Coordinates of C-alpha atoms in Angstrom, one line a residue:
X1178 CA -5.1 -21.0 4.4
X1179 CA -6.7 -24.5 4.1
X1180 CA -10.3 -24.5 2.7
X1181 CA -12.6 -27.4 2.0
X1182 CA -15.7 -26.3 0.1
X1183 CA -18.9 -28.2 -0.3
X1184 CA -20.6 -25.7 -2.6
X1185 CA -19.9 -22.2 -4.0
X1186 CA -21.9 -19.2 -2.6
X1187 CA -22.3 -15.9 -4.3
X1188 CA -21.1 -12.9 -2.3
X1189 CA -20.8 -9.1 -2.8
X1190 CA -17.4 -7.8 -4.1
X1191 CA -15.1 -6.4 -1.4
X1192 CA -14.2 -2.6 -1.3
X1193 CA -11.2 -1.2 -3.1
X1194 CA -9.4 2.0 -2.1
X1195 CA -6.8 4.3 -3.7
X1196 CA -3.9 6.0 -2.2
X1197 CA -3.0 9.6 -2.0
X1198 CA -0.5 9.4 0.9
X1199 CA 2.8 11.0 0.0
X1200 CA 5.7 8.7 -0.6
X1201 CA 7.7 10.5 1.9
X1202 CA 5.5 9.6 4.8
X1203 CA 5.4 6.0 3.6
X1204 CA 9.1 6.0 3.5
X1205 CA 9.4 7.2 6.9
X1206 CA 7.0 4.6 8.4
X1207 CA 8.5 1.9 6.3
X1208 CA 12.1 2.7 7.4
X1209 CA 11.2 3.1 11.2
X1210 CA 9.3 -0.3 11.1
X1211 CA 10.6 -2.7 8.6
X1212 CA 13.7 -1.7 7.0
X1213 CA 16.2 -4.3 8.2
X1214 CA 14.4 -7.5 7.2
X1215 CA 15.8 -10.6 5.4
X1216 CA 13.6 -10.2 2.3
X1217 CA 12.1 -7.5 0.3
X1218 CA 8.1 -7.4 0.3
X1219 CA 6.4 -5.2 -2.2
X1220 CA 2.9 -3.9 -2.1
X1221 CA 0.8 -3.6 -5.2
X1222 CA -1.2 -0.7 -3.8
X1223 CA -0.8 1.8 -1.1
X1224 CA -3.8 3.1 1.0
X1225 CA -4.2 6.0 3.4
X1226 CA -3.9 5.3 6.9
X1227 CA -7.6 5.8 7.4
X1228 CA -8.1 2.9 4.8
X1229 CA -6.7 0.4 7.3
X1230 CA -8.4 -1.3 10.2
X1231 CA -7.4 0.4 13.4
X1232 CA -8.3 1.0 17.1
X1233 CA -10.3 4.1 17.7
X1234 CA -11.2 3.8 21.4
X1235 CA -10.8 1.8 24.5
X1236 CA -12.9 1.8 27.7
X1237 CA -11.7 0.4 31.0
X1238 CA -14.6 -1.0 33.0
X1239 CA -12.6 -2.2 36.0
X1240 CA -14.1 -5.8 35.5
X1241 CA -14.1 -8.1 32.6
X1242 CA -17.2 -8.0 30.4
X1243 CA -18.0 -11.6 29.9
X1244 CA -21.3 -11.2 27.7
X1245 CA -22.9 -8.3 25.9
X1246 CA -26.1 -7.3 24.2
X1247 CA -26.4 -4.3 22.0
X1248 CA -29.5 -2.0 21.1
X1249 CA -29.8 1.6 20.0
X1250 CA -26.1 2.7 20.4
X1251 CA -25.9 1.3 24.0
X1252 CA -24.0 -2.1 25.2
X1253 CA -25.4 -4.1 28.2
X1254 CA -22.6 -5.8 29.6
X1255 CA -22.1 -8.5 32.6
X1256 CA -18.9 -8.5 34.4
X1257 CA -17.6 -10.7 37.1
X1258 CA -20.2 -9.5 39.6
X1259 CA -21.9 -6.7 37.9
X1260 CA -23.9 -5.2 35.2
X1261 CA -22.9 -2.1 33.1
X1262 CA -24.7 0.0 30.5
X1263 CA -22.1 1.6 28.1
X1264 CA -22.9 4.4 25.5
X1265 CA -20.9 3.5 22.5
X1266 CA -22.3 6.0 20.0
X1267 CA -19.0 7.8 20.0
X1268 CA -16.6 4.8 19.8
X1269 CA -13.7 7.0 20.5
X1270 CA -15.2 8.2 23.7
X1271 CA -17.3 5.4 25.1
X1272 CA -18.9 6.1 28.4
X1273 CA -20.4 3.9 31.3
X1274 CA -23.8 5.3 32.0
X1275 CA -24.6 3.1 35.1
X1276 CA -23.4 0.1 37.0
X1277 CA -24.9 -2.4 39.4
X1278 CA -23.3 -5.1 41.6
X1279 CA -24.5 -8.6 42.3
X1280 CA -23.6 -11.1 45.0
X1281 CA -23.2 -14.0 42.4
X1282 CA -21.0 -14.3 39.4
X1283 CA -22.9 -12.9 36.4
X1284 CA -22.9 -15.2 33.2
X1285 CA -25.1 -13.9 30.6
X1286 CA -27.4 -11.1 29.6
X1287 CA -30.4 -10.9 27.2
X1288 CA -32.7 -8.1 26.2
X1289 CA -36.4 -8.4 25.9
X1290 CA -38.5 -5.1 25.5
X1291 CA -37.1 -2.7 28.1
X1292 CA -35.8 -5.3 30.3
X1293 CA -32.4 -6.8 30.7
X1294 CA -32.3 -10.5 32.0
X1295 CA -29.1 -11.1 34.0
X1296 CA -28.4 -14.5 35.0
X1297 CA -25.9 -15.3 38.0
X1298 CA -24.5 -18.6 39.0
X1299 CA -25.4 -18.3 42.6
X1300 CA -27.8 -15.5 42.9
X1301 CA -30.4 -16.6 40.3
X1302 CA -32.1 -14.5 37.6
X1303 CA -32.3 -10.7 37.9
X1304 CA -34.8 -8.8 35.8
X1305 CA -33.7 -5.1 35.3
X1306 CA -35.8 -2.3 33.9
X1307 CA -33.5 -0.5 31.6
X1308 CA -36.0 2.2 30.4
X1309 CA -33.6 4.9 31.8
X1310 CA -30.2 3.6 31.0
X1311 CA -28.8 5.9 33.6
X1312 CA -30.9 4.6 36.4
X1313 CA -31.5 0.9 35.9
X1314 CA -33.6 -1.0 38.6
X1315 CA -34.2 -4.5 39.5
X1316 CA -37.9 -5.2 39.3
X1317 CA -37.9 -8.9 40.1
X1318 CA -35.7 -12.0 40.8
X1319 CA -35.9 -15.8 40.4
X1320 CA -33.3 -17.0 42.9
X1321 CA -33.7 -20.7 42.0
X1322 CA -33.0 -20.0 38.3
X1323 CA -29.2 -20.0 37.8
X1324 CA -26.2 -21.7 36.4
X1325 CA -26.4 -21.2 32.6
X1326 CA -23.3 -20.3 30.6
X1327 CA -24.9 -19.4 27.2
X1328 CA -28.4 -18.0 26.2
X1329 CA -30.3 -16.5 23.3
X1330 CA -33.6 -14.8 22.7
X1331 CA -35.9 -16.1 19.9
X1332 CA -39.4 -14.8 19.4
X1333 CA -39.5 -13.3 23.0
X1334 CA -38.5 -16.5 24.6
X1335 CA -35.0 -17.0 26.4
X1336 CA -33.4 -20.2 25.7
X1337 CA -30.4 -21.4 27.8
X1338 CA -28.3 -24.4 28.6
X1339 CA -28.0 -25.2 32.4
X1340 CA -26.5 -28.3 34.1
X1341 CA -27.1 -30.8 31.4
X1342 CA -30.6 -29.4 30.5
X1343 CA -32.0 -27.2 27.6
X1344 CA -34.5 -24.8 29.0
X1345 CA -37.0 -22.3 27.7
X1346 CA -37.9 -19.3 29.9
X1347 CA -41.1 -17.2 29.1
X1348 CA -40.5 -13.6 30.6
X1349 CA -44.3 -13.0 30.5
X1350 CA -45.1 -16.0 32.4
X1351 CA -42.1 -15.6 34.7
X1352 CA -41.4 -19.3 34.5
X1353 CA -39.5 -22.1 32.7
X1354 CA -41.9 -23.6 30.2
X1355 CA -39.7 -26.4 29.0
X1356 CA -36.7 -28.2 30.5
X1357 CA -35.4 -31.2 28.8
X1358 CA -32.1 -33.2 29.0
X1359 CA -29.4 -32.1 26.5
X1360 CA -25.7 -33.3 26.4
X1361 CA -23.5 -31.3 28.6
X1362 CA -20.1 -30.3 27.4
X1363 CA -17.2 -28.2 28.5
X1364 CA -18.3 -25.7 25.9
X1365 CA -22.1 -25.3 25.7
X1366 CA -23.1 -22.7 23.2
X1367 CA -26.6 -21.4 21.9
X1368 CA -27.5 -19.4 18.7
X1369 CA -30.7 -18.8 17.0
X1370 CA -32.1 -18.5 13.4
X1371 CA -35.9 -17.7 12.6
X1372 CA -37.8 -20.7 14.1
X1373 CA -34.7 -22.7 14.8
X1374 CA -32.5 -22.9 17.9
X1375 CA -28.9 -24.2 17.7
X1376 CA -27.4 -25.8 20.7
X1377 CA -23.8 -27.2 21.0
X1378 CA -22.1 -29.5 23.6
X1379 CA -18.5 -29.8 22.7
X1380 CA -18.4 -31.0 19.0
X1381 CA -22.1 -31.8 18.7
X1382 CA -24.5 -29.2 17.3
X1383 CA -28.3 -29.9 17.6
X1384 CA -31.0 -28.0 15.7
X1385 CA -34.4 -27.6 17.4
X1386 CA -37.8 -26.3 16.2
X1387 CA -38.9 -23.2 18.2
X1388 CA -42.5 -22.8 16.8
X1389 CA -43.7 -24.4 20.0
X1390 CA -41.4 -23.6 22.9
X1391 CA -43.1 -26.1 25.2
X1392 CA -42.2 -28.9 22.8
X1393 CA -38.7 -27.8 21.6
X1394 CA -38.5 -30.6 19.1
X1395 CA -35.0 -31.7 17.8
X1396 CA -34.8 -31.5 14.1
X1397 CA -31.2 -32.6 13.3
X1398 CA -27.6 -33.1 14.4
X1399 CA -24.1 -32.0 13.1
X1400 CA -20.6 -33.1 14.3
X1401 CA -17.9 -30.4 14.2
X1402 CA -14.2 -31.1 13.7
X1403 CA -13.6 -29.6 17.3
X1404 CA -15.4 -28.2 20.3
X1405 CA -17.7 -25.3 19.3
X1406 CA -16.9 -22.2 21.2
X1407 CA -19.3 -19.8 19.4
X1408 CA -22.4 -19.9 17.1
X1409 CA -23.4 -17.0 14.8
X1410 CA -26.2 -17.1 12.3
X1411 CA -28.3 -15.0 10.0
X1412 CA -30.8 -16.1 7.5
X1413 CA -29.9 -19.8 6.8
X1414 CA -26.1 -19.2 7.3
X1415 CA -24.5 -20.5 10.4
X1416 CA -20.7 -20.0 11.4
X1417 CA -19.3 -22.2 14.2
X1418 CA -16.2 -21.0 16.0
X1419 CA -14.0 -24.2 16.5
X1420 CA -10.9 -22.9 18.3
X1421 CA -7.6 -24.2 16.7
X1422 CA -9.8 -26.1 14.1
X1423 CA -11.0 -22.7 12.6
X1424 CA -14.4 -22.0 11.1
X1425 CA -17.2 -24.2 9.9
X1426 CA -19.9 -22.6 7.6
X1427 CA -23.3 -24.2 7.5
X1428 CA -26.5 -23.9 5.8
X1429 CA -29.4 -24.7 8.0
X1430 CA -32.7 -24.8 6.2
X1431 CA -36.1 -24.1 7.7
X1432 CA -36.9 -27.8 8.2
X1433 CA -33.5 -28.1 10.1
X1434 CA -31.6 -30.0 7.2
X1435 CA -27.8 -29.1 7.7
X1436 CA -25.5 -28.7 4.7
X1437 CA -21.7 -28.0 5.3
X1438 CA -20.7 -25.1 3.1
X1439 CA -16.9 -24.7 3.9
X1440 CA -14.2 -25.2 6.5
X1441 CA -11.7 -22.4 7.0
X1442 CA -8.3 -22.8 8.8
X1443 CA -7.1 -19.2 9.5
X1444 CA -4.2 -20.2 11.7
X1445 CA -5.7 -18.5 14.8
X1446 CA -7.7 -19.8 17.7
X1447 CA -11.2 -18.8 16.9
X1448 CA -13.3 -17.7 19.8
X1449 CA -16.3 -15.8 18.2
X1450 CA -17.3 -15.0 14.5
X1451 CA -19.6 -12.4 13.0
X1452 CA -20.4 -12.0 9.3
X1453 CA -21.2 -9.0 7.5
X1454 CA -21.1 -10.1 3.8
X1455 CA -18.7 -10.1 2.1
X1456 CA -16.7 -9.9 5.3
X1457 CA -16.1 -12.3 8.2
X1458 CA -14.9 -10.9 11.5
X1459 CA -13.0 -13.5 13.5
X1460 CA -12.1 -12.9 17.2
X1461 CA -9.2 -14.8 18.3
X1462 CA -7.7 -15.2 21.7
X1463 CA -6.0 -11.8 21.5
X1464 CA -6.7 -10.7 18.0
X1465 CA -9.4 -9.6 15.5
X1466 CA -9.0 -11.0 11.9
X1467 CA -11.0 -9.9 8.9
X1468 CA -11.7 -12.3 6.0
X1469 CA -13.1 -11.6 2.5
X1470 CA -15.6 -14.3 1.9
X1471 CA -16.8 -13.2 -1.5
X1472 CA -15.9 -16.6 -2.7
X1473 CA -16.5 -19.2 0.1
X1474 CA -14.1 -21.7 -1.7
X1475 CA -11.4 -19.2 -1.4
X1476 CA -11.7 -17.0 1.6
X1477 CA -8.8 -14.4 1.9
X1478 CA -7.4 -12.8 5.1
X1479 CA -7.3 -9.1 4.6
X1480 CA -6.4 -7.8 8.0
X1481 CA -5.4 -8.5 11.6
X1482 CA -5.2 -6.4 14.7
X1483 CA -4.0 -7.2 18.1
X1484 CA -6.3 -6.6 20.9
X1485 CA -3.4 -6.5 23.5
X1486 CA -5.4 -8.7 26.0
X1487 CA -7.5 -11.8 26.1
X1488 CA -10.8 -11.3 24.3
X1489 CA -14.3 -12.7 24.9
X1490 CA -17.1 -11.2 22.9
X1491 CA -17.3 -9.6 19.5
X1492 CA -20.0 -7.0 18.3
X1493 CA -20.1 -5.6 14.8
X1494 CA -22.2 -2.4 14.4
X1495 CA -22.2 -0.5 11.2
X1496 CA -18.5 0.2 10.7
X1497 CA -17.1 -0.4 14.2
X1498 CA -16.2 -3.7 15.8
X1499 CA -16.5 -3.8 19.5
X1500 CA -14.4 -6.4 21.4
X1501 CA -14.7 -7.1 25.2
X1502 CA -11.3 -7.9 26.7
X1503 CA -10.1 -8.7 30.1
X1504 CA -9.9 -5.0 30.8
X1505 CA -13.0 -3.4 29.2
X1506 CA -14.3 -2.7 25.6
X1507 CA -12.2 -1.9 22.5
X1508 CA -13.5 -0.2 19.5
X1509 CA -12.0 -0.9 16.1
X1510 CA -12.8 1.0 12.9
X1511 CA -13.6 -1.7 10.2
X1512 CA -14.7 0.7 7.5
X1513 CA -11.9 -0.6 5.4
X1514 CA -10.9 -3.9 6.9
X1515 CA -7.4 -4.2 5.7
X1516 CA -4.1 -4.5 7.4
X1517 CA -1.3 -1.9 6.6
X1518 CA 0.9 -3.7 3.9
X1519 CA 4.6 -4.2 4.4
X1520 CA 6.2 -1.8 1.9
X1521 CA 9.7 -3.1 1.8
X1522 CA 12.9 -4.1 3.7
X1523 CA 16.5 -5.0 3.3
X1524 CA 19.1 -6.9 5.1
X1525 CA 21.5 -5.1 7.5
X1526 CA 22.9 -5.2 11.1
X1527 CA 20.4 -4.6 13.9
X1528 CA 19.5 -1.0 14.4
X1529 CA 19.3 0.7 17.8
X1530 CA 17.8 4.0 16.4
X1531 CA 16.8 5.7 13.3
X1532 CA 16.7 9.1 11.9
X1533 CA 15.3 10.4 8.4
X1534 CA 16.5 13.3 6.3
X1535 CA 14.9 13.9 2.8
X1536 CA 15.3 10.5 0.8
X1537 CA 17.8 9.0 3.4
X1538 CA 17.6 7.0 6.6
X1539 CA 20.5 6.8 9.2
X1540 CA 20.7 3.8 11.6
X1541 CA 22.5 3.7 14.7
X1542 CA 23.9 0.1 14.4
X1543 CA 25.8 -0.3 17.7
X1544 CA 29.2 -1.7 17.0
X1545 CA 28.6 -1.4 13.2
X1546 CA 28.6 2.4 13.5
X1547 CA 26.0 4.4 11.5
X1548 CA 24.6 3.1 8.4
X1549 CA 22.9 5.1 5.5
X1550 CA 20.0 3.8 3.2
X1551 CA 18.2 5.4 0.2
X1552 CA 14.4 5.3 0.9
X1553 CA 13.5 7.2 -2.1
X1554 CA 11.6 4.2 -3.3
X1555 CA 9.7 2.9 -0.2
X1556 CA 9.4 -0.6 -1.8
X1557 CA 12.9 -1.0 -2.5
X1558 CA 15.1 0.7 0.2
X1559 CA 18.8 0.4 -0.8
X1560 CA 21.6 0.1 1.9
X1561 CA 24.5 2.4 1.1
X1562 CA 26.8 1.1 3.8
X1563 CA 28.4 2.6 6.9
X1564 CA 29.2 6.2 7.3
X1565 CA 33.0 6.3 6.3
X1566 CA 33.6 9.5 8.4
X1567 CA 32.9 7.7 11.6
X1568 CA 34.9 4.5 10.7
X1569 CA 37.5 3.7 13.5
X1570 CA 36.1 6.8 15.6
X1571 CA 33.0 5.5 17.3
X1572 CA 32.1 2.2 19.1
X1573 CA 28.5 1.2 20.1
X1574 CA 26.5 4.0 18.5
X1575 CA 23.2 4.1 20.3
X1576 CA 21.3 7.1 19.2
X1577 CA 20.9 9.5 16.1
X1578 CA 19.2 12.7 15.5
X1579 CA 18.9 14.9 12.4
X1580 CA 18.4 18.8 12.7
X1581 CA 18.6 20.8 9.6
X1582 CA 21.6 19.7 7.7
X1583 CA 23.4 18.1 10.7
X1584 CA 23.4 14.5 11.9
X1585 CA 24.2 13.9 15.6
X1586 CA 25.4 10.7 16.8
X1587 CA 25.7 9.4 20.4
X1588 CA 28.4 7.0 21.0
X1589 CA 28.8 4.6 24.0
X1590 CA 32.5 5.4 24.7
X1591 CA 35.3 7.6 23.4
X1592 CA 34.0 10.3 21.3
X1593 CA 30.6 10.4 22.8
X1594 CA 29.0 12.9 20.3
X1595 CA 29.7 13.3 16.7
X1596 CA 28.3 16.1 14.5
X1597 CA 28.2 15.5 10.9
X1598 CA 27.4 17.6 7.7
X1599 CA 24.7 16.4 5.4
X1600 CA 25.0 18.6 2.3
X1601 CA 25.6 15.2 0.5
X1602 CA 23.1 13.1 2.5
X1603 CA 24.6 9.8 1.1
X1604 CA 28.1 10.7 2.4
X1605 CA 28.1 12.7 5.6
X1606 CA 31.1 14.5 6.5
X1607 CA 32.4 14.6 10.2
X1608 CA 32.7 18.2 11.5
X1609 CA 33.5 17.7 15.2
X1610 CA 33.4 15.5 18.3
X1611 CA 33.4 15.7 22.1
X1612 CA 33.9 13.3 24.8
X1613 CA 32.0 13.2 28.1
X1614 CA 31.9 10.9 31.2
X1615 CA 30.0 7.8 31.0
X1616 CA 28.4 5.4 28.6
X1617 CA 25.9 7.4 26.5
X1618 CA 22.5 5.8 25.7
X1619 CA 20.2 8.5 24.4
X1620 CA 20.4 11.9 22.6
X1621 CA 18.2 14.9 22.2
X1622 CA 18.9 18.0 20.3
X1623 CA 17.4 21.4 20.4
X1624 CA 18.6 24.8 18.9
X1625 CA 22.4 24.9 19.5
X1626 CA 22.5 22.3 22.4
X1627 CA 22.8 18.5 22.4
X1628 CA 21.5 16.6 25.6
X1629 CA 23.2 13.3 26.3
X1630 CA 21.9 10.7 28.7
X1631 CA 24.7 8.5 30.0
X1632 CA 25.0 5.4 32.1
X1633 CA 27.1 6.2 35.1
X1634 CA 27.7 9.6 33.6
X1635 CA 24.5 11.5 34.2
X1636 CA 22.9 14.3 32.0
X1637 CA 25.5 16.2 29.9
X1638 CA 24.5 19.3 27.9
X1639 CA 26.8 20.1 24.9
X1640 CA 27.0 23.5 23.0
X1641 CA 26.9 22.7 19.3
X1642 CA 26.7 26.2 18.0
X1643 CA 30.1 25.6 16.6
X1644 CA 29.7 22.2 15.0
X1645 CA 33.4 21.8 14.4
X1646 CA 34.1 22.4 18.1
X1647 CA 31.4 21.1 20.2
X1648 CA 32.0 21.8 23.9
X1649 CA 30.5 20.4 27.2
X1650 CA 28.4 23.3 28.7
X1651 CA 27.2 21.6 31.9
X1652 CA 26.4 18.3 33.8
X1653 CA 23.6 17.4 36.2
X1654 CA 22.8 14.2 37.9
X1655 CA 26.5 13.1 37.6
X1656 CA 27.1 9.4 38.2
X1657 CA 23.3 8.7 37.7
X1658 CA 22.3 5.8 35.5
X1659 CA 20.3 7.8 33.0
X1660 CA 18.8 5.7 30.1
X1661 CA 16.3 7.8 28.3
X1662 CA 15.7 11.5 27.7
X1663 CA 12.6 13.4 26.6
X1664 CA 12.5 17.3 25.9
X1665 CA 9.3 18.9 27.2
X1666 CA 9.3 22.5 26.3
X1667 CA 12.0 23.9 28.8
X1668 CA 12.5 20.9 30.7
X1669 CA 14.3 17.4 30.3
X1670 CA 12.5 14.3 31.6
X1671 CA 15.3 11.8 32.4
X1672 CA 14.6 8.1 33.4
X1673 CA 17.3 6.1 35.1
X1674 CA 18.2 2.5 35.6
X1675 CA 17.5 2.8 39.3
X1676 CA 13.8 3.5 38.7
X1677 CA 14.0 7.3 39.4
X1678 CA 12.6 9.7 37.0
X1679 CA 14.1 13.0 37.1
X1680 CA 12.7 16.4 35.8
X1681 CA 15.4 19.3 34.8
X1682 CA 14.7 22.9 33.9
X1683 CA 16.9 23.6 30.8
X1684 CA 15.6 26.9 30.1
X1685 CA 19.2 28.0 30.4
X1686 CA 21.0 25.0 29.2
X1687 CA 24.3 26.5 30.5
X1688 CA 22.9 26.5 34.0
X1689 CA 20.2 24.0 34.2
X1690 CA 17.9 23.8 37.3
X1691 CA 18.3 21.6 40.3
X1692 CA 16.8 18.1 39.2
X1693 CA 13.5 17.1 40.8
X1694 CA 12.4 13.5 41.2
X1695 CA 8.9 12.9 39.7
X1696 CA 7.3 10.4 42.1
X1697 CA 4.3 9.8 40.0
X1698 CA 6.7 8.5 37.2
X1699 CA 8.8 6.3 39.4
X1700 CA 10.0 3.1 37.6
X1701 CA 9.1 4.6 34.3
X1702 CA 11.0 3.0 31.3
X1703 CA 10.7 6.1 29.0
X1704 CA 8.5 9.0 28.3
X1705 CA 7.3 10.5 25.0
X1706 CA 5.7 14.0 25.2
X1707 CA 3.1 15.4 22.7
X1708 CA 1.8 18.9 23.7
X1709 CA 0.7 18.6 27.3
X1710 CA 0.3 14.9 27.3
X1711 CA 3.0 12.3 28.4
X1712 CA 3.0 8.8 27.1
X1713 CA 4.9 6.8 29.9
X1714 CA 6.0 3.2 29.4
X1715 CA 6.4 1.2 32.5
X1716 CA 7.0 -2.6 32.8
X1717 CA 3.5 -4.0 32.0
X1718 CA 1.6 -0.8 31.1
X1719 CA 1.5 2.4 29.2
X1720 CA 0.1 5.4 31.0
X1721 CA -1.3 8.7 29.5
X1722 CA -0.4 11.7 32.0
X1723 CA -1.6 15.2 31.9
X1724 CA 1.6 17.4 32.0
X1725 CA -0.1 20.8 32.2
X1726 CA 1.8 21.1 35.5
X1727 CA 4.9 19.4 34.4
X1728 CA 6.1 18.9 37.9
X1729 CA 2.9 17.2 39.1
X1730 CA 2.0 14.6 36.4
X1731 CA -1.6 13.3 36.6
X1732 CA -2.7 9.9 35.3
X1733 CA -5.5 10.2 32.8
X1734 CA -5.7 6.8 31.5
X1735 CA -3.6 3.5 31.0
X1736 CA -3.4 0.3 29.0
X1737 CA -2.0 -2.8 30.7
X1738 CA -1.3 -6.3 29.7
X1739 CA -2.4 -9.3 31.5
X1740 CA 1.0 -11.0 30.9
X1741 CA 4.5 -10.0 30.2
X1742 CA 3.8 -8.8 26.7
X1743 CA 4.4 -5.3 27.6
X1744 CA 7.6 -5.9 29.6
X1745 CA 10.1 -5.4 26.8
X1746 CA 8.8 -2.4 24.8
X1747 CA 11.8 -1.0 23.1
X1748 CA 10.1 2.3 22.0
X1749 CA 6.6 3.8 21.1
X1750 CA 5.7 6.3 18.5
X1751 CA 2.9 8.9 18.4
X1752 CA 1.3 9.9 15.2
X1753 CA -1.7 12.4 15.3
X1754 CA -4.1 10.6 17.7
X1755 CA -2.5 7.0 17.5
X1756 CA 0.2 5.6 19.9
X1757 CA 2.1 2.7 18.3
X1758 CA 3.7 0.3 20.8

C-alpha cells in the first residue's frame, strides 16, 4: 500500500481477539480451501469464525437501490423507478415495509423531519410523508425541479447539484432559495460538515459557507488526484473516494481552509468511504475493504469481502455495514473487521476432491491417484505422497469419501470403486475393487452402500458390506450422463450433463425406485442438501429450495451474478448458517 502523509493523526487502537477454535476444525477448513498452494503462509494468531467480517443477510428488492438514507433502524432507498422503505433492525432478516413507483428515474433521497424528498430525472421532486413507514404517501410535488445526481441535507436545507448549478432548496418555503453556476463534471458529488458544504466536479472540490443558504459563499478549493466519486465527512475530517487513485483524507477547518492529511492507495477502485475511527470502510466496485487508520501514516488493510455484485452505496450502522448492490441490500457483520487468515499450504498436484480423517487429508488428484497429507499442524501441512496401494490400479480419480475407517475412491475407468482400510491413516491398505460401466465422476456413501454417478453409465449402487469383495447391487438411469450426486434422506438427487435433474428413491438400495425428473431443478449443475433445504447451483445463480416435499422443490430465494462470475463454480460448502461459494 502506498501512503503519502502530510501529518500524523492520533487514533484509537484497533480491537484484538483470541482464538478458542479447535485445531481440527481449522485443519479441515485449511485443507479444503488452501492446501495445494505454491508457498506456505503462516498466521500469527487464529480467531474464531465470528471474529471475522462476514455476510449475515441479503435482501433482493427487485430493482437496484441507487441512493439510501438511514434513520431509527429503517433504510429509505430509491431504485430505478421507485422508493422502498426497508426494516434493517434484524440484518439477517431485512424486510421491505412498503414500496412506491414513479414515472421518472429516481436519483436521490433525503430525510427532513417526517418527510422523504425523492428526486426524479423526469417527474420532478416528490415529497413523501413517512410517518407510517408501512403506508407512505405523497403530500406534494414540484414537477419542474429535477435532474440532480447528488444531494445532502445541512441544517434543514437540501443542497444539490443540477445541470451545472449548485442549488439550495428550503423545504419549509417549498422553493429553491439559491441557484448559482458551478462546474459540471462526469462525477458531481456533495457532502457536508457543520456549516460547510463540499461539492465536487470531477477532480475539483469546492468548500462553501452554509451559514446563509441564500448566499452560499465559496470558501476554498482543492484539486484531487482523480475524479471524486464520493465524499464522506465528520467533524473536520473529510475522505474523498477517488476511484483507482484510492482515498484522500483532508482536514477542512471551520473557515474552509483545507489541509491534506494523507493519500491511500488500497489497490481497489474506491466508490464510497465511511469512517468509524479507528476503522475506514471502503466500498469498491464489488467489494468491501476494512482499513485500520490508527496511524494515518501507515494504514493497514485488515479485511475484504466480496459483495458478489456491482455495489453503489455504503452505510455503516453500529456493527453492521449495509451495501446496496445491483440486486438489493447486503448486510455485513463488521464487529471484528478482519479477514480470515490463510493458515498454510503446500505444493502438490491439482485436487478434484478432498476427504478428512483424523489428522489426515486425502486428495483425489485425477491422473496422480490419491495423495495423503498430514494436517496435524494446520499452519504447516505435509504432503506424504500418493497412496501406494492404488499405484498402477486407478486412473483419473475423481472423488473420495471417508466413512469410519474406510476410504472410498471413485475412478474414471477400470476399477471404478476402490475400498481402502485406514487403520494406519498415513498408509491406506487396499481391501477390494469393483468395475462398473461408464466414467465415474461422483461418489456418495451411506451405511453399506456406495453410490456412483457415471458419465454414459448412469447411477450405480454398490454393496460394500464386504469391503474385500464389493459388488454391483443395482443400476438406474443406465447410459445417462450423470455428473453429480447428493443424498437426501432416502433419495438420491442426480444431475446430468444433459440438463435433467433426477430424483431416485433408494430406501431399498438393492431395488431403487423409478427415477423421476425434477423439472424445478432443470439445468442444475449440482445440489447440496442440509435438512429440508437444498442449495442448488445453476449457471449464473445459486437457489435455496424448500425440500419438505422432496418431489416438489419450492424456490425460497436465490443469489445471482450480473456477469459470468458464477458460471464456473466447482463446488459450494455449507457450514452452520453460511454457504461458501
